[in-house]
Amino acid sequence: MRVFEAMVAALLVIAGIRSLVKWSGRRFEAVDATDHALYALFVTGRVGLWFAFAGFFAIYASVESQGRAALDELEQYRWYLIVPLVLSGFQLVGGWFLGRRIPPES
């Protein structure tokens, strides 16, 4: 195990926990269920990215090989690139549509 990468992964997990606590503690005053769903999508993307990047470093720290052998070993984790892309999409879609919602008239 590589120590530097493991430390960075641990710091990113701590940042993810901090982000989760911060965003979960915010009051969201909306009455429409769609607004709450979009906000949950936004927060999931925002918080999840910290954990996804921590996962990148954890995967890299777990590889014992060096050089070309390490690249061959990391090849099996290619699918993990989709995780931060999906979470980024969650954040983008949630923020985009939430920012363009027209408040209902009372």
XYZ file of N, CA, C and O in Angstrom, residues 5-68:
256
model
N -0.898 8.097 -1.139
C -2.217 7.978 -1.756
C -3.281 7.621 -0.720
O -4.420 8.085 -0.801
N -2.922 6.782 0.245
C -3.868 6.424 1.303
C -4.202 7.635 2.171
O -5.359 7.812 2.582
N -3.206 8.480 2.427
C -3.459 9.689 3.219
C -4.360 10.665 2.466
O -5.255 11.275 3.058
N -4.127 10.807 1.165
C -4.978 11.691 0.371
C -6.402 11.149 0.333
O -7.373 11.913 0.460
N -6.551 9.839 0.192
C -7.887 9.232 0.203
C -8.582 9.488 1.538
O -9.773 9.822 1.574
N -7.846 9.370 2.634
C -8.429 9.620 3.952
C -8.847 11.080 4.102
O -9.928 11.375 4.644
N -8.035 12.005 3.604
C -8.393 13.426 3.661
C -9.633 13.723 2.821
O -10.487 14.524 3.219
N -9.741 13.077 1.669
C -10.916 13.282 0.828
C -12.172 12.692 1.461
O -13.270 13.244 1.315
N -12.033 11.593 2.175
C -13.178 11.031 2.902
C -13.614 11.988 4.008
O -14.818 12.229 4.201
N -12.654 12.562 4.712
C -12.984 13.541 5.761
C -13.684 14.753 5.148
O -14.666 15.254 5.691
N -13.195 15.207 3.998
C -13.843 16.331 3.315
C -15.254 15.956 2.869
O -16.176 16.778 2.921
N -15.447 14.709 2.451
C -16.775 14.250 2.064
C -17.726 14.214 3.240
O -18.904 14.596 3.119
N -17.244 13.769 4.383
C -18.079 13.743 5.589
C -18.437 15.167 6.004
O -19.579 15.457 6.363
N -17.457 16.073 5.940
C -17.722 17.475 6.267
C -18.759 18.065 5.327
O -19.672 18.771 5.739
N -18.640 17.770 4.045
C -19.590 18.270 3.064
C -20.986 17.701 3.308
O -21.990 18.414 3.196
N -21.049 16.434 3.661
C -22.336 15.805 3.963
C -23.011 16.468 5.156
O -24.213 16.782 5.114
N -22.228 16.721 6.198
C -22.789 17.374 7.387
C -23.238 18.797 7.051
O -24.323 19.233 7.457
N -22.419 19.512 6.293
C -22.740 20.897 5.952
C -24.009 20.982 5.102
O -24.903 21.772 5.387
N -24.095 20.164 4.040
C -25.230 20.252 3.137
C -26.485 19.622 3.725
O -27.593 20.024 3.385
N -26.332 18.651 4.588
C -27.511 18.050 5.230
C -28.104 18.983 6.272
O -29.303 18.914 6.559
N -27.286 19.838 6.846
C -27.760 20.764 7.865
C -28.418 22.012 7.319
O -29.016 22.780 8.066
N -28.298 22.239 6.017
C -28.909 23.434 5.432
C -30.417 23.262 5.313
O -30.899 22.221 4.906
N -31.118 24.320 5.649
C -32.572 24.291 5.497
C -32.915 24.600 4.050
O -32.352 25.511 3.454
N -33.817 23.828 3.505
C -34.290 24.044 2.134
C -35.793 24.258 2.205
O -36.556 23.335 2.429
N -36.195 25.484 2.048
C -37.588 25.853 2.251
C -38.334 25.843 0.920
O -38.514 26.863 0.293
N -38.750 24.677 0.521
C -39.563 24.537 -0.680
C -40.771 23.677 -0.329
O -40.697 22.808 0.532
N -41.858 23.925 -1.006
C -43.059 23.154 -0.735
C -43.302 22.093 -1.801
O -44.013 21.129 -1.567
N -42.693 22.267 -2.945
C -42.897 21.342 -4.056
C -41.958 20.143 -3.927
O -40.767 20.291 -3.635
N -42.472 18.955 -4.159
C -41.667 17.734 -4.070
C -40.589 17.702 -5.152
O -39.506 17.145 -4.943
N -40.860 18.306 -6.297
C -39.865 18.347 -7.370
C -38.637 19.145 -6.941
O -37.508 18.751 -7.239
N -38.867 20.247 -6.245
C -37.747 21.046 -5.748
C -36.894 20.246 -4.770
O -35.671 20.303 -4.817
N -37.539 19.499 -3.907
C -36.799 18.677 -2.947
C -36.025 17.565 -3.655
O -34.895 17.260 -3.272
N -36.596 16.977 -4.678
C -35.906 15.932 -5.436
C -34.690 16.508 -6.166
O -33.618 15.889 -6.189
N -34.851 17.680 -6.759
C -33.725 18.317 -7.448
C -32.624 18.711 -6.468
O -31.430 18.581 -6.769
N -33.019 19.190 -5.303
C -32.032 19.546 -4.284
C -31.287 18.304 -3.799
O -30.072 18.333 -3.611
N -32.006 17.211 -3.611
C -31.363 15.958 -3.195
C -30.396 15.465 -4.271
O -29.309 14.961 -3.961
N -30.763 15.623 -5.536
C -29.878 15.237 -6.631
C -28.613 16.090 -6.621
O -27.499 15.568 -6.770
N -28.781 17.384 -6.409
C -27.642 18.298 -6.352
C -26.697 17.943 -5.201
O -25.483 17.853 -5.376
N -27.265 17.723 -4.008
C -26.448 17.424 -2.832
C -25.767 16.063 -2.987
O -24.607 15.897 -2.612
N -26.460 15.095 -3.568
C -25.864 13.779 -3.796
C -24.648 13.891 -4.707
O -23.603 13.287 -4.443
N -24.778 14.664 -5.769
C -23.643 14.860 -6.671
C -22.497 15.593 -6.011
O -21.332 15.225 -6.146
N -22.824 16.614 -5.260
C -21.794 17.431 -4.617
C -21.019 16.659 -3.562
O -19.793 16.687 -3.519
N -21.729 15.953 -2.701
C -21.085 15.189 -1.635
C -20.416 13.934 -2.204
O -19.302 13.575 -1.822
N -21.085 13.297 -3.134
C -20.554 12.055 -3.697
C -19.245 12.217 -4.436
O -18.443 11.277 -4.494
N -19.009 13.390 -5.001
C -17.745 13.605 -5.715
C -16.539 13.503 -4.784
O -15.486 12.997 -5.187
N -16.677 13.968 -3.553
C -15.573 13.848 -2.601
C -15.224 12.376 -2.384
O -14.059 11.980 -2.380
N -16.269 11.556 -2.199
C -16.040 10.135 -1.962
C -15.540 9.429 -3.217
O -14.750 8.490 -3.137
N -15.993 9.882 -4.389
C -15.525 9.284 -5.639
C -14.037 9.541 -5.850
O -13.283 8.636 -6.239
N -13.600 10.759 -5.578
C -12.170 11.051 -5.726
C -11.346 10.331 -4.658
O -10.211 9.923 -4.921
N -11.915 10.166 -3.477
C -11.246 9.356 -2.456
C -11.091 7.919 -2.951
O -10.066 7.275 -2.711
N -12.100 7.442 -3.651
C -12.027 6.098 -4.218
C -10.924 5.964 -5.252
O -10.249 4.927 -5.322
N -10.721 6.992 -6.076
C -9.609 6.963 -7.034
C -8.270 6.759 -6.319
O -7.457 5.924 -6.711
N -8.062 7.538 -5.281
C -6.801 7.427 -4.556
C -6.694 6.109 -3.804
O -5.602 5.544 -3.686
N -7.799 5.599 -3.293
C -7.767 4.310 -2.601
C -7.448 3.177 -3.572
O -6.678 2.262 -3.232
N -8.008 3.240 -4.760
C -7.699 2.223 -5.773
C -6.227 2.297 -6.141
O -5.533 1.272 -6.214
N -5.730 3.498 -6.367
C -4.326 3.648 -6.743
C -3.402 3.209 -5.605
O -2.345 2.642 -5.843
N -3.816 3.456 -4.361
C -2.987 3.046 -3.219
C -2.962 1.541 -3.060
O -1.998 0.985 -2.522
N -3.989 0.861 -3.528
C -4.053 -0.586 -3.349
C -3.239 -1.357 -4.379
O -3.023 -2.559 -4.216
N -2.790 -0.690 -5.429
C -2.004 -1.355 -6.467
C -0.559 -1.465 -5.998
O 0.073 -0.470 -5.667
N -0.059 -2.685 -5.956
C 1.305 -2.931 -5.476
C 2.344 -2.865 -6.590
O 3.513 -2.622 -6.341
N 1.938 -3.079 -7.827
C 2.878 -3.115 -8.944
C 3.349 -1.722 -9.311
O 2.756 -0.723 -8.909
N 4.402 -1.686 -10.138
C 4.916 -0.411 -10.631
C 5.118 -0.515 -12.128
O 5.249 -1.603 -12.683
N 5.129 0.650 -12.784
C 5.381 0.683 -14.211
C 4.210 0.148 -15.020
O 3.051 0.370 -14.713
N 4.558 -0.590 -16.082
C 3.546 -1.134 -16.993
C 2.635 -2.137 -16.275
O 1.444 -2.227 -16.566
